[in-house]
Coordinates of C-alpha atoms and ligand atoms in Angstrom, one line a residue:
M1 CA -53.6 -71.6 -208.0
S2 CA -54.1 -72.9 -211.5
A3 CA -52.2 -75.9 -212.9
R4 CA -49.4 -74.0 -214.5
H5 CA -46.2 -75.7 -215.8
P6 CA -43.5 -75.0 -213.2
L7 CA -41.5 -72.9 -215.7
D8 CA -44.4 -70.8 -217.0
P9 CA -44.0 -67.1 -216.3
L10 CA -46.2 -65.7 -213.5
T11 CA -49.7 -64.8 -214.5
A12 CA -51.4 -61.4 -213.8
D13 CA -53.3 -63.1 -211.0
E14 CA -50.1 -64.6 -209.5
I15 CA -48.4 -61.2 -209.7
R16 CA -51.3 -59.5 -207.9
A17 CA -51.4 -62.4 -205.3
A18 CA -47.7 -62.1 -204.6
A19 CA -48.0 -58.3 -204.0
A20 CA -51.1 -58.8 -201.8
I21 CA -49.3 -61.3 -199.6
V22 CA -46.3 -59.1 -199.2
K23 CA -48.4 -56.1 -198.4
S24 CA -50.5 -57.8 -195.8
E25 CA -47.7 -59.8 -194.2
R26 CA -45.0 -57.2 -194.1
G27 CA -47.0 -54.0 -193.8
V28 CA -45.9 -52.8 -197.3
T29 CA -47.8 -49.6 -198.0
D30 CA -48.2 -47.3 -201.0
R31 CA -45.0 -45.6 -200.1
W32 CA -43.1 -48.7 -201.2
R33 CA -42.2 -49.7 -204.6
F34 CA -41.9 -53.1 -206.1
A35 CA -38.8 -53.5 -208.3
S36 CA -39.6 -57.0 -209.3
I37 CA -42.2 -59.8 -208.8
D38 CA -40.9 -62.8 -210.6
L39 CA -41.3 -66.5 -210.8
R40 CA -38.9 -68.4 -208.5
E41 CA -37.8 -71.0 -211.0
P42 CA -37.5 -74.5 -209.6
S43 CA -33.9 -75.5 -209.4
K44 CA -32.7 -78.2 -211.6
G45 CA -34.1 -81.6 -211.0
E46 CA -36.9 -80.4 -208.7
R47 CA -39.8 -82.5 -209.8
T48 CA -43.0 -81.1 -208.4
P49 CA -42.2 -77.7 -207.0
A50 CA -44.5 -75.4 -205.3
R51 CA -45.3 -72.3 -207.3
E52 CA -43.2 -69.4 -205.7
A53 CA -42.6 -65.8 -206.4
E54 CA -39.5 -63.7 -205.7
V55 CA -40.2 -60.2 -204.8
V56 CA -37.8 -57.3 -204.4
C57 CA -39.3 -54.1 -202.9
W58 CA -38.3 -51.1 -200.9
N59 CA -39.7 -48.4 -198.7
R60 CA -39.3 -44.9 -200.2
D61 CA -39.5 -43.2 -196.8
D62 CA -36.4 -44.9 -195.3
G63 CA -34.8 -46.6 -198.3
A64 CA -35.0 -50.0 -196.5
A65 CA -35.1 -52.7 -199.2
F66 CA -36.0 -56.4 -199.1
K67 CA -36.0 -59.6 -201.1
G68 CA -39.0 -61.9 -200.2
V69 CA -40.0 -65.3 -201.4
V70 CA -43.7 -65.9 -201.5
S71 CA -45.4 -69.3 -201.7
L72 CA -48.3 -68.8 -204.2
T73 CA -49.5 -72.4 -203.5
E74 CA -49.8 -71.9 -199.8
E75 CA -50.4 -68.1 -199.9
C76 CA -47.7 -67.1 -197.4
M77 CA -44.3 -65.6 -197.2
R78 CA -41.4 -68.0 -197.2
S79 CA -38.6 -65.6 -196.5
W80 CA -38.0 -61.8 -196.1
T81 CA -34.3 -60.7 -196.3
P82 CA -33.0 -57.2 -196.2
L83 CA -30.6 -56.1 -199.0
R84 CA -27.1 -55.7 -197.8
P85 CA -25.6 -52.3 -197.3
G86 CA -24.7 -50.8 -200.7
E87 CA -27.3 -53.0 -202.5
H88 CA -30.0 -51.1 -204.3
P89 CA -33.1 -52.6 -206.1
P90 CA -33.0 -52.0 -209.9
M91 CA -34.5 -49.0 -211.5
T92 CA -38.2 -49.1 -212.5
P93 CA -39.9 -47.6 -215.5
D94 CA -42.3 -45.9 -213.1
E95 CA -39.4 -43.9 -211.6
F96 CA -38.3 -42.9 -215.1
H97 CA -41.7 -41.5 -215.8
D98 CA -42.3 -40.0 -212.3
C99 CA -38.9 -38.3 -212.5
D100 CA -39.7 -36.9 -215.9
E101 CA -43.0 -35.5 -214.6
E102 CA -41.4 -34.0 -211.4
L103 CA -38.5 -32.3 -213.3
R104 CA -40.7 -30.7 -216.0
K105 CA -42.6 -28.8 -213.4
H106 CA -39.7 -27.9 -211.1
P107 CA -39.1 -24.1 -211.1
R108 CA -35.3 -24.4 -211.2
M109 CA -35.5 -26.7 -214.1
I110 CA -37.9 -24.4 -215.9
E111 CA -35.7 -21.4 -215.2
A112 CA -32.6 -23.2 -216.5
L113 CA -34.4 -24.2 -219.7
N114 CA -35.8 -20.7 -220.2
G115 CA -32.1 -19.5 -219.9
R116 CA -31.4 -21.6 -223.0
G117 CA -34.5 -20.4 -224.8
V118 CA -36.6 -23.4 -224.2
T119 CA -40.0 -22.4 -222.9
D120 CA -42.4 -25.1 -224.2
M121 CA -41.9 -27.9 -221.7
D122 CA -43.9 -30.3 -223.8
L123 CA -40.9 -30.5 -226.1
V124 CA -38.5 -31.5 -223.3
L125 CA -37.5 -35.1 -222.3
F126 CA -35.8 -36.0 -219.2
D127 CA -33.8 -39.2 -219.7
T128 CA -32.9 -40.8 -216.4
W129 CA -29.8 -42.9 -216.2
A130 CA -28.4 -45.1 -213.2
Y131 CA -25.2 -44.4 -211.5
G132 CA -22.1 -46.4 -210.4
A133 CA -21.5 -45.8 -206.7
E134 CA -18.1 -44.3 -207.2
L135 CA -19.3 -41.5 -209.4
V136 CA -22.2 -40.4 -207.1
P137 CA -21.2 -37.2 -205.4
E138 CA -19.8 -37.9 -201.9
R139 CA -22.6 -36.1 -200.1
F140 CA -25.3 -38.2 -201.8
R141 CA -23.8 -41.6 -201.4
G142 CA -26.0 -44.3 -200.1
R143 CA -29.3 -42.6 -201.4
R144 CA -31.2 -43.8 -204.4
I145 CA -29.5 -41.4 -206.8
A146 CA -30.1 -41.0 -210.6
W147 CA -28.9 -38.4 -213.1
A148 CA -30.6 -37.3 -216.3
D149 CA -29.9 -35.9 -219.7
V150 CA -32.2 -33.2 -221.0
W151 CA -33.4 -33.3 -224.6
H152 CA -35.3 -31.0 -226.7
R153 CA -37.4 -31.9 -229.7
D154 CA -38.1 -29.6 -232.7
S155 CA -41.8 -30.3 -232.7
P156 CA -44.4 -32.3 -230.7
E157 CA -43.9 -35.3 -233.0
A158 CA -40.2 -34.9 -233.6
N159 CA -37.4 -37.2 -232.5
P160 CA -37.1 -36.6 -228.7
Y161 CA -33.3 -37.6 -228.9
A162 CA -32.3 -35.2 -231.7
N163 CA -31.0 -32.3 -229.6
M164 CA -29.1 -32.8 -226.3
L165 CA -29.0 -29.8 -224.1
S166 CA -25.3 -30.3 -223.3
G167 CA -24.1 -29.5 -219.8
L168 CA -27.6 -29.7 -218.3
H169 CA -27.8 -32.6 -216.0
P170 CA -30.2 -32.9 -213.0
V171 CA -29.2 -35.2 -210.2
V172 CA -32.3 -36.6 -208.4
D173 CA -33.2 -38.6 -205.3
L174 CA -35.6 -41.2 -206.8
N175 CA -37.3 -41.9 -203.4
T176 CA -38.2 -38.3 -202.6
M177 CA -38.1 -37.2 -206.2
E178 CA -36.0 -34.2 -204.9
L179 CA -33.9 -32.3 -207.4
L180 CA -30.6 -32.4 -205.4
E181 CA -28.4 -30.7 -207.9
L182 CA -28.6 -29.1 -211.3
E183 CA -25.4 -29.0 -213.4
D184 CA -25.8 -26.2 -215.8
A185 CA -22.7 -25.5 -217.8
D186 CA -22.8 -22.9 -220.6
P187 CA -23.1 -24.8 -223.8
G188 CA -22.7 -22.0 -226.3
S189 CA -25.1 -21.8 -229.3
A190 CA -26.9 -25.0 -230.3
P191 CA -26.3 -26.3 -233.7
R192 CA -29.1 -27.0 -236.3
V193 CA -29.3 -30.7 -236.9
M194 CA -31.5 -32.9 -239.0
G195 CA -32.4 -35.6 -236.5
E196 CA -35.7 -36.8 -238.0
Y197 CA -36.4 -40.3 -239.4
A198 CA -40.2 -40.3 -239.5
P199 CA -41.1 -39.7 -243.2
G200 CA -43.4 -36.7 -242.6
L201 CA -40.5 -34.9 -240.8
V202 CA -37.5 -35.6 -243.1
P203 CA -37.3 -32.6 -245.5
D204 CA -37.4 -33.4 -249.2
L205 CA -37.6 -37.1 -248.6
K206 CA -38.9 -39.1 -251.6
L207 CA -39.8 -42.7 -250.7
R208 CA -38.5 -45.3 -253.3
Q209 CA -41.0 -46.2 -255.9
D210 CA -39.6 -49.3 -257.1
V211 CA -40.2 -51.6 -254.1
K212 CA -42.9 -54.3 -255.0
P213 CA -44.7 -56.4 -252.5
L214 CA -42.8 -59.5 -251.1
G215 CA -45.1 -61.9 -249.3
I216 CA -44.5 -65.0 -247.2
I217 CA -47.2 -67.5 -247.9
Q218 CA -47.7 -70.7 -245.9
P219 CA -51.1 -72.0 -247.2
Q220 CA -51.2 -74.9 -244.8
G221 CA -49.9 -72.9 -241.8
P222 CA -46.6 -73.0 -240.1
S223 CA -44.8 -76.2 -239.3
F224 CA -44.5 -75.6 -235.6
T225 CA -47.0 -76.1 -232.8
L226 CA -47.2 -74.0 -229.7
E227 CA -49.1 -75.4 -226.8
G228 CA -49.2 -73.0 -223.9
N229 CA -45.4 -72.2 -223.7
E230 CA -44.2 -75.5 -225.2
L231 CA -42.9 -75.1 -228.7
R232 CA -42.3 -78.0 -231.2
W233 CA -40.8 -77.7 -234.7
Q234 CA -39.7 -80.6 -236.7
K235 CA -37.3 -82.3 -234.5
W236 CA -36.8 -79.5 -232.0
S237 CA -38.6 -79.0 -228.7
M238 CA -38.3 -76.3 -226.1
R239 CA -40.3 -74.3 -223.6
L240 CA -40.5 -70.6 -223.7
G241 CA -40.1 -68.3 -220.5
F242 CA -40.0 -64.7 -219.9
N243 CA -39.0 -62.4 -217.0
Y244 CA -38.7 -58.8 -216.2
R245 CA -34.9 -58.9 -216.3
E246 CA -33.6 -61.3 -219.0
G247 CA -36.7 -61.0 -221.2
L248 CA -37.0 -64.2 -223.2
V249 CA -35.8 -67.5 -221.6
I250 CA -35.5 -70.7 -223.5
H251 CA -35.8 -73.9 -221.4
A252 CA -35.4 -77.6 -222.1
V253 CA -34.0 -77.5 -225.6
A254 CA -33.9 -80.9 -227.2
Y255 CA -33.6 -82.5 -230.7
E256 CA -35.3 -85.7 -231.6
D257 CA -32.9 -88.3 -233.0
A258 CA -33.9 -91.8 -234.0
G259 CA -37.2 -91.3 -232.2
R260 CA -35.9 -90.0 -228.9
P261 CA -35.5 -86.5 -227.6
R262 CA -31.9 -85.6 -226.9
R263 CA -31.1 -82.8 -224.5
I264 CA -29.0 -79.9 -225.6
A265 CA -29.6 -77.0 -223.3
H266 CA -31.3 -76.7 -219.9
R267 CA -31.8 -72.9 -220.2
L268 CA -30.6 -70.2 -222.5
S269 CA -30.9 -66.4 -221.8
F270 CA -29.1 -63.1 -221.7
A271 CA -28.1 -62.5 -218.1
E272 CA -26.4 -59.0 -218.4
M273 CA -25.6 -56.2 -220.8
V274 CA -23.0 -53.6 -220.0
V275 CA -22.8 -50.5 -222.1
P276 CA -19.8 -48.1 -221.1
Y277 CA -19.6 -44.9 -223.1
R278 CA -16.0 -44.3 -223.8
D279 CA -16.1 -40.5 -223.5
P280 CA -14.7 -38.8 -220.4
T281 CA -16.3 -35.4 -221.1
P282 CA -18.9 -34.0 -218.5
D283 CA -22.0 -35.1 -220.5
H284 CA -20.9 -38.7 -220.8
Y285 CA -18.5 -39.8 -217.9
R286 CA -21.2 -41.5 -215.9
R287 CA -22.8 -43.2 -218.8
T288 CA -22.3 -46.9 -218.1
A289 CA -25.7 -48.7 -218.6
F290 CA -26.4 -52.2 -217.3
D291 CA -29.5 -52.7 -219.4
I292 CA -30.4 -56.0 -217.9
G293 CA -29.3 -55.6 -214.2
E294 CA -30.2 -51.9 -213.8
W295 CA -33.3 -51.7 -216.0
G296 CA -34.4 -55.1 -217.2
L297 CA -34.8 -56.2 -220.8
G298 CA -38.1 -57.8 -219.9
L299 CA -39.5 -54.6 -218.6
M300 CA -38.3 -52.8 -221.7
T301 CA -39.8 -55.3 -224.1
T302 CA -42.2 -53.8 -226.7
S303 CA -45.1 -55.2 -228.7
L304 CA -44.2 -56.8 -232.1
E305 CA -46.3 -56.0 -235.2
L306 CA -47.1 -58.6 -238.0
G307 CA -45.7 -57.5 -241.3
C308 CA -43.2 -55.2 -239.7
D309 CA -41.2 -57.1 -237.1
C310 CA -42.1 -60.5 -238.4
L311 CA -43.2 -61.8 -241.7
G312 CA -45.3 -64.9 -242.4
E313 CA -47.4 -67.2 -240.2
I314 CA -46.6 -65.9 -236.8
A315 CA -47.4 -67.1 -233.3
Y316 CA -47.1 -64.6 -230.5
L317 CA -46.8 -64.9 -226.8
D318 CA -47.7 -62.0 -224.5
A319 CA -45.6 -61.1 -221.5
V320 CA -47.1 -60.1 -218.1
L321 CA -44.9 -57.9 -216.0
P322 CA -45.3 -56.1 -212.7
D323 CA -45.3 -52.3 -212.3
S324 CA -43.7 -50.7 -209.2
H325 CA -47.1 -50.7 -207.4
G326 CA -47.3 -54.5 -207.7
E327 CA -49.9 -54.4 -210.5
P328 CA -49.6 -56.6 -213.6
R329 CA -49.2 -55.1 -217.0
T330 CA -49.4 -57.1 -220.3
V331 CA -47.1 -56.5 -223.2
K332 CA -49.1 -58.0 -226.2
N333 CA -47.1 -59.9 -228.8
A334 CA -44.0 -59.8 -226.7
I335 CA -42.4 -63.0 -228.2
C336 CA -42.6 -63.8 -231.9
I337 CA -42.3 -67.4 -233.2
H338 CA -42.0 -68.1 -236.8
E339 CA -40.3 -70.0 -239.6
E340 CA -38.0 -68.5 -242.2
D341 CA -36.6 -69.7 -245.4
D342 CA -32.7 -69.5 -245.1
G343 CA -31.4 -70.2 -248.5
V344 CA -29.6 -73.4 -249.4
L345 CA -29.1 -76.1 -246.7
W346 CA -27.0 -78.5 -248.7
K347 CA -26.4 -79.2 -252.4
H348 CA -24.4 -81.2 -254.8
V349 CA -24.5 -81.4 -258.6
D350 CA -23.5 -84.7 -260.1
D351 CA -23.1 -85.4 -263.8
R352 CA -25.4 -88.5 -263.8
T353 CA -28.0 -87.7 -261.2
G354 CA -28.0 -84.0 -261.6
A355 CA -28.6 -81.7 -258.7
Q356 CA -29.8 -82.5 -255.2
T357 CA -30.6 -79.4 -253.4
R358 CA -32.3 -78.7 -250.1
R359 CA -33.6 -75.5 -248.9
M360 CA -33.0 -74.6 -245.3
R361 CA -35.6 -73.4 -242.8
R362 CA -35.1 -72.0 -239.4
L363 CA -37.4 -71.6 -236.5
V364 CA -36.9 -68.1 -235.0
V365 CA -37.9 -67.1 -231.5
S366 CA -37.4 -63.4 -230.9
F367 CA -38.2 -60.3 -228.8
H368 CA -37.4 -56.6 -229.1
A369 CA -36.4 -54.3 -226.2
T370 CA -36.5 -50.6 -226.4
V371 CA -34.1 -49.2 -223.8
A372 CA -34.8 -45.4 -224.0
N373 CA -33.0 -44.3 -227.1
Y374 CA -31.7 -47.7 -228.2
E375 CA -33.3 -50.9 -229.5
Y376 CA -32.0 -54.5 -229.0
L377 CA -33.6 -57.1 -231.2
V378 CA -32.9 -60.6 -230.0
Y379 CA -33.2 -63.8 -232.2
W380 CA -32.6 -67.4 -231.2
R381 CA -32.6 -69.5 -234.4
F382 CA -33.0 -73.3 -234.5
H383 CA -31.8 -74.9 -237.7
Q384 CA -32.6 -78.2 -239.4
D385 CA -29.0 -79.4 -239.1
G386 CA -28.9 -79.0 -235.3
N387 CA -27.3 -75.5 -235.4
I388 CA -28.5 -72.8 -233.0
Q389 CA -27.6 -69.1 -233.8
C390 CA -28.1 -66.4 -231.4
E391 CA -28.3 -63.0 -233.1
V392 CA -28.6 -59.5 -231.8
R393 CA -29.4 -56.4 -233.8
A394 CA -28.8 -53.1 -232.3
T395 CA -30.7 -50.2 -233.7
G396 CA -32.5 -46.9 -232.5
I397 CA -31.0 -43.6 -231.9
M398 CA -27.4 -43.0 -230.8
V399 CA -26.6 -40.6 -227.9
T400 CA -25.3 -37.5 -229.6
T401 CA -23.9 -34.2 -228.3
P402 CA -23.1 -30.7 -229.7
F403 CA -19.6 -29.4 -229.5
A404 CA -18.4 -25.8 -229.7
D405 CA -15.6 -25.6 -232.1
R406 CA -13.6 -28.7 -232.3
P407 CA -15.0 -32.2 -231.9
P408 CA -13.6 -34.3 -229.0
P409 CA -11.6 -37.3 -230.2
Y410 CA -14.0 -39.8 -228.4
G411 CA -16.6 -39.9 -231.1
T412 CA -17.6 -39.3 -234.8
V413 CA -19.1 -36.1 -236.1
I414 CA -22.5 -37.1 -237.4
D415 CA -24.3 -33.8 -238.0
Q416 CA -23.6 -30.0 -237.8
R417 CA -21.3 -29.5 -234.8
T418 CA -22.6 -32.7 -233.3
Y419 CA -20.9 -36.0 -232.5
A420 CA -21.8 -39.5 -231.3
P421 CA -19.5 -40.7 -228.6
F422 CA -17.9 -44.2 -229.0
H423 CA -19.2 -46.9 -226.7
Q424 CA -19.4 -50.6 -226.3
H425 CA -22.2 -53.1 -225.9
F426 CA -21.2 -56.1 -224.0
I427 CA -23.8 -58.9 -223.7
V428 CA -23.4 -61.8 -221.4
A429 CA -25.4 -64.8 -222.6
R430 CA -25.9 -67.5 -220.0
L431 CA -25.8 -70.9 -221.7
D432 CA -26.7 -73.8 -219.3
L433 CA -25.9 -76.6 -221.8
D434 CA -26.8 -80.3 -221.0
I435 CA -25.4 -82.3 -223.9
D436 CA -27.2 -85.7 -223.5
G437 CA -27.2 -85.1 -219.8
E438 CA -25.7 -82.9 -217.1
R439 CA -22.2 -84.2 -216.9
N440 CA -20.3 -82.2 -219.5
T441 CA -16.7 -80.9 -219.9
V442 CA -15.7 -77.8 -221.8
Y443 CA -12.6 -78.0 -223.9
A444 CA -10.7 -75.2 -225.5
A445 CA -10.5 -76.2 -229.2
E446 CA -7.6 -74.8 -231.2
A447 CA -6.0 -75.2 -234.5
A448 CA -2.4 -76.4 -234.0
P449 CA -0.2 -76.3 -237.2
L450 CA 2.8 -78.5 -236.9
P451 CA 6.3 -77.4 -237.6
T452 CA 8.0 -78.7 -240.8
G453 CA 9.9 -81.8 -240.0
P454 CA 10.5 -85.4 -241.0
D455 CA 6.7 -86.2 -240.5
N456 CA 5.6 -83.0 -242.1
P457 CA 8.1 -82.3 -244.9
H458 CA 6.0 -79.6 -246.6
G459 CA 4.8 -77.8 -243.5
L460 CA 1.2 -78.7 -244.3
A461 CA 0.1 -80.6 -241.2
I462 CA -2.5 -79.1 -238.9
T463 CA -4.1 -80.7 -235.9
Q464 CA -6.9 -79.8 -233.5
Q465 CA -5.7 -79.4 -230.0
L466 CA -8.3 -80.0 -227.3
T467 CA -7.6 -78.7 -223.8
P468 CA -10.0 -79.6 -221.1
L469 CA -10.9 -76.8 -218.7
T470 CA -10.7 -78.4 -215.3
T471 CA -11.4 -75.5 -212.9
E472 CA -13.1 -72.2 -213.0
R473 CA -9.8 -70.3 -213.3
E474 CA -9.0 -72.4 -216.4
G475 CA -12.6 -71.7 -217.6
I476 CA -11.9 -68.0 -218.0
Q477 CA -11.1 -67.8 -221.6
D478 CA -10.3 -65.2 -224.3
Y479 CA -11.0 -65.2 -228.0
D480 CA -7.9 -66.0 -230.0
W481 CA -8.0 -65.4 -233.7
H482 CA -4.5 -66.7 -234.3
R483 CA -5.4 -70.1 -232.9
Q484 CA -9.0 -70.1 -234.2
R485 CA -10.0 -70.9 -230.5
G486 CA -13.6 -72.1 -229.9
W487 CA -15.1 -74.3 -227.1
K488 CA -16.4 -77.8 -227.3
V489 CA -18.9 -79.0 -224.7
L490 CA -18.5 -82.7 -224.6
N491 CA -20.3 -85.4 -222.8
D492 CA -17.4 -87.9 -222.2
G493 CA -19.8 -90.5 -220.9
V494 CA -21.8 -90.7 -224.1
A495 CA -20.2 -91.8 -227.4
N496 CA -21.7 -91.4 -230.8
G497 CA -21.7 -94.1 -233.4
L498 CA -18.1 -93.4 -234.2
G499 CA -17.0 -94.0 -230.6
T500 CA -16.2 -90.3 -229.9
P501 CA -17.9 -88.2 -227.2
V502 CA -21.0 -86.4 -228.2
G503 CA -20.8 -82.6 -228.1
Y504 CA -21.7 -79.2 -229.2
K505 CA -19.3 -76.4 -230.1
L506 CA -19.6 -72.7 -229.1
E507 CA -18.4 -70.9 -232.2
P508 CA -17.4 -67.5 -231.0
G509 CA -18.7 -64.6 -232.9
A510 CA -18.6 -60.8 -232.1
A511 CA -16.1 -61.3 -229.3
I512 CA -14.8 -57.9 -228.3
P513 CA -11.9 -57.1 -226.0
P514 CA -12.6 -54.8 -223.1
L515 CA -10.1 -52.1 -224.3
I516 CA -10.3 -50.5 -220.9
D517 CA -8.2 -49.8 -217.9
P518 CA -8.9 -52.9 -215.5
D519 CA -9.0 -50.4 -212.6
S520 CA -11.7 -48.2 -214.1
P521 CA -14.9 -48.0 -211.9
V522 CA -17.0 -49.7 -214.5
V523 CA -14.7 -52.7 -214.8
R524 CA -14.8 -53.0 -210.9
R525 CA -18.5 -53.4 -211.3
A526 CA -18.4 -55.7 -214.3
H527 CA -15.4 -58.0 -214.5
A528 CA -17.4 -60.2 -216.9
I529 CA -16.5 -57.9 -219.7
E530 CA -12.8 -58.6 -219.3
H531 CA -13.0 -62.1 -220.9
T532 CA -14.9 -63.9 -223.7
L533 CA -15.9 -66.9 -221.8
W534 CA -16.5 -68.0 -218.2
V535 CA -17.5 -71.5 -217.1
T536 CA -19.0 -72.2 -213.7
P537 CA -20.5 -75.3 -212.1
Y538 CA -24.3 -75.0 -212.0
N539 CA -25.6 -73.3 -208.9
A540 CA -29.3 -72.1 -208.8
D541 CA -28.3 -69.0 -207.0
E542 CA -25.6 -67.9 -209.6
R543 CA -27.6 -66.0 -212.2
W544 CA -26.3 -62.5 -212.4
P545 CA -22.8 -62.1 -213.9
C546 CA -22.2 -58.6 -212.4
G547 CA -24.0 -59.3 -209.2
E548 CA -27.7 -59.4 -208.4
F549 CA -27.9 -55.6 -207.7
P550 CA -25.7 -53.7 -210.2
N551 CA -27.8 -50.4 -209.7
L552 CA -25.5 -47.9 -207.8
S553 CA -23.0 -50.7 -207.2
A554 CA -19.3 -50.2 -206.4
G555 CA -18.1 -53.7 -206.9
D556 CA -19.0 -57.0 -208.6
S557 CA -20.4 -59.9 -206.6
G558 CA -21.0 -62.1 -209.8
L559 CA -18.7 -64.1 -212.0
S560 CA -15.4 -62.7 -210.7
S561 CA -16.4 -63.6 -207.0
W562 CA -17.9 -67.0 -207.8
T563 CA -14.9 -68.1 -209.9
A564 CA -12.5 -66.9 -207.3
R565 CA -13.3 -70.1 -205.5
D566 CA -11.8 -72.0 -208.4
R567 CA -14.3 -74.9 -208.3
E568 CA -14.0 -78.0 -210.4
I569 CA -15.8 -77.9 -213.8
L570 CA -14.5 -81.2 -215.2
N571 CA -17.3 -83.6 -216.0
A572 CA -19.7 -81.3 -214.2
D573 CA -23.0 -79.6 -214.7
V574 CA -21.4 -76.6 -216.5
V575 CA -22.8 -73.2 -217.3
L576 CA -21.1 -71.2 -220.0
W577 CA -21.2 -67.4 -219.9
Y578 CA -20.4 -66.0 -223.3
V579 CA -19.5 -62.4 -223.7
F580 CA -20.1 -60.8 -227.1
G581 CA -21.2 -57.6 -228.5
I582 CA -20.4 -54.4 -230.4
N583 CA -17.4 -52.1 -230.2
H584 CA -19.5 -49.3 -231.5
V585 CA -17.3 -46.9 -233.5
T586 CA -20.2 -44.5 -234.4
R587 CA -20.8 -43.7 -238.1
P588 CA -22.5 -40.8 -239.9
E589 CA -24.7 -43.5 -241.4
D590 CA -25.9 -44.4 -238.0
W591 CA -27.7 -41.1 -237.8
P592 CA -30.5 -40.1 -237.3
V593 CA -31.7 -43.8 -236.8
M594 CA -29.3 -46.6 -236.9
P595 CA -29.6 -49.3 -239.6
V596 CA -29.2 -52.5 -237.6
D597 CA -25.7 -53.5 -236.4
T598 CA -25.8 -57.3 -236.3
V599 CA -23.8 -59.7 -234.3
S600 CA -24.1 -63.3 -233.4
F601 CA -22.6 -66.5 -232.2
W602 CA -23.4 -70.2 -232.8
L603 CA -23.8 -73.4 -231.0
K604 CA -23.1 -76.2 -233.5
P605 CA -23.4 -80.0 -233.1
F606 CA -19.9 -81.5 -233.1
G607 CA -20.1 -85.3 -233.1
F608 CA -23.6 -85.0 -231.5
F609 CA -24.8 -86.8 -234.5
D610 CA -23.0 -89.5 -236.5
R611 CA -23.4 -87.6 -239.8
N612 CA -25.4 -84.8 -241.4
P613 CA -28.7 -85.0 -239.5
A614 CA -30.5 -83.1 -242.3
L615 CA -30.3 -85.9 -245.0
D616 CA -34.0 -86.4 -244.3
V617 CA -35.1 -82.9 -245.3
P618 CA -37.5 -83.3 -248.3
A619 CA -36.6 -81.7 -251.6
H620 CA -39.6 -79.4 -252.3
P621 CA -41.6 -78.3 -249.3
H622 CA -41.4 -74.7 -250.3
V623 CA -43.6 -74.8 -253.4
Ligands
CU1 CU1 -24.0 -48.6 -230.0

């Protein structure tokens, strides 16, 4: 094989080679599907690893599913392990499309649609969702089951998610593509909604006339360099990866200080996303999406367009992903890399010397995923002062439902007799930080105001209280607004010029409480959402916070079961799992397409440098 960097994603040839080896060595036929073919990342510290792929596939005839490791270097199988009972490979985009094709020609489906006055099948969309095991009807348990919504668009180009056919839900065996059940409750008359957002379809839309061009010009090109997947910008360096499940992965993040690169993060990614709809009515009670574990943010990644998604001098990286037949598919321009002006970085006006002002720039690495009706736009931003901001913008089209007379209390009315159910988006960021090395300790950092007393006669004193988190149980932390709680990751073995340990602080943003019965089936599958932060000692096998196979799962073999061992995390190679997101109380303004809802958190140097590291930013690089 070619001389790839050990962390570079699999190439199209490597995906093909891995599939061919599995097919020839394990008798895998066309009746099988591949759920994933992914780089087996070398574990930390491994120097010259062999190139290996991890493959999950299953036999559609008997449902038998396996995880295999393939050596691409030696062109052979390394291992072949059956999935445990109750474990199901993730959903694949091919099944979504095949299911849609089968359902649109199924006589029972056509008859049900005719009964509702829908005769043109080209206007219908079958939107397949995964299940949690406990909600699968008893008689179908153990099979590869999915359920679907049925949507009807007003015209061939119209918004497919504008009109839900309420009460109509096929339940399908994805291996046989058999329609097992068709729920068909009488919906009453359908309301007339205006669910269009494309300019040609919005009635009486007049586009604003007072918007003049705004260009980003970089006559000498951008200030970053991208060689293969290695990205360098000013003092930052990192390596970009991508996989079917997490989408963008950022490896080996370092900042050059006094001529030497200093390590900050070994690996940054999103490891899970849990989206429970908080509406118990028949159209929604099963709606609990695991967009990463069930579907894959990488597989849902869409191509970016210059001038729309990103402005300026852009570099793009393509992504190569497997389909369910083991064939590679390329997403052009999957990752965008560019610089942005970000307002003022620092400033002071002095009577004698006048103003010293520096403008800030940030390096942005981003990708966009379209998960059926919804979009997630993910931005990792690296700033000149050492800050890292992780931002997510949620947009796209909300799930909406007509109601007969009175709206249910579980959503907001957004159009004629139509409501959008409340739901939550929990994102679990996996942050494998290595602050100047692997031995780090996480401290809860809280504001501690002191009581009024002899040393504090006016009640003004406030201190910072640092509490080391020594074991995994202590590492389970919640956001606390009253104490301004954040988390410092310190390397107690490395001191800065002031004699204090070097560190970075995780500044929580968009932390949301679960607001849900801890015994509800979705929590049993996703205990991660119950807390803001989890801390574990690094283990190469611990990557998926709600378990490796959340599709059709009943329980959670991720964070909750790892941390039950209560391992030491003091002065250890720690991994932080930060849970943030949106408690989406739907608004009329989110319809028919949602303006971005933006959430973020920060990683900020805290004593990592001895002083403001951006004193050396020149005054006028922008003109
Ligand atoms: Cu939402």
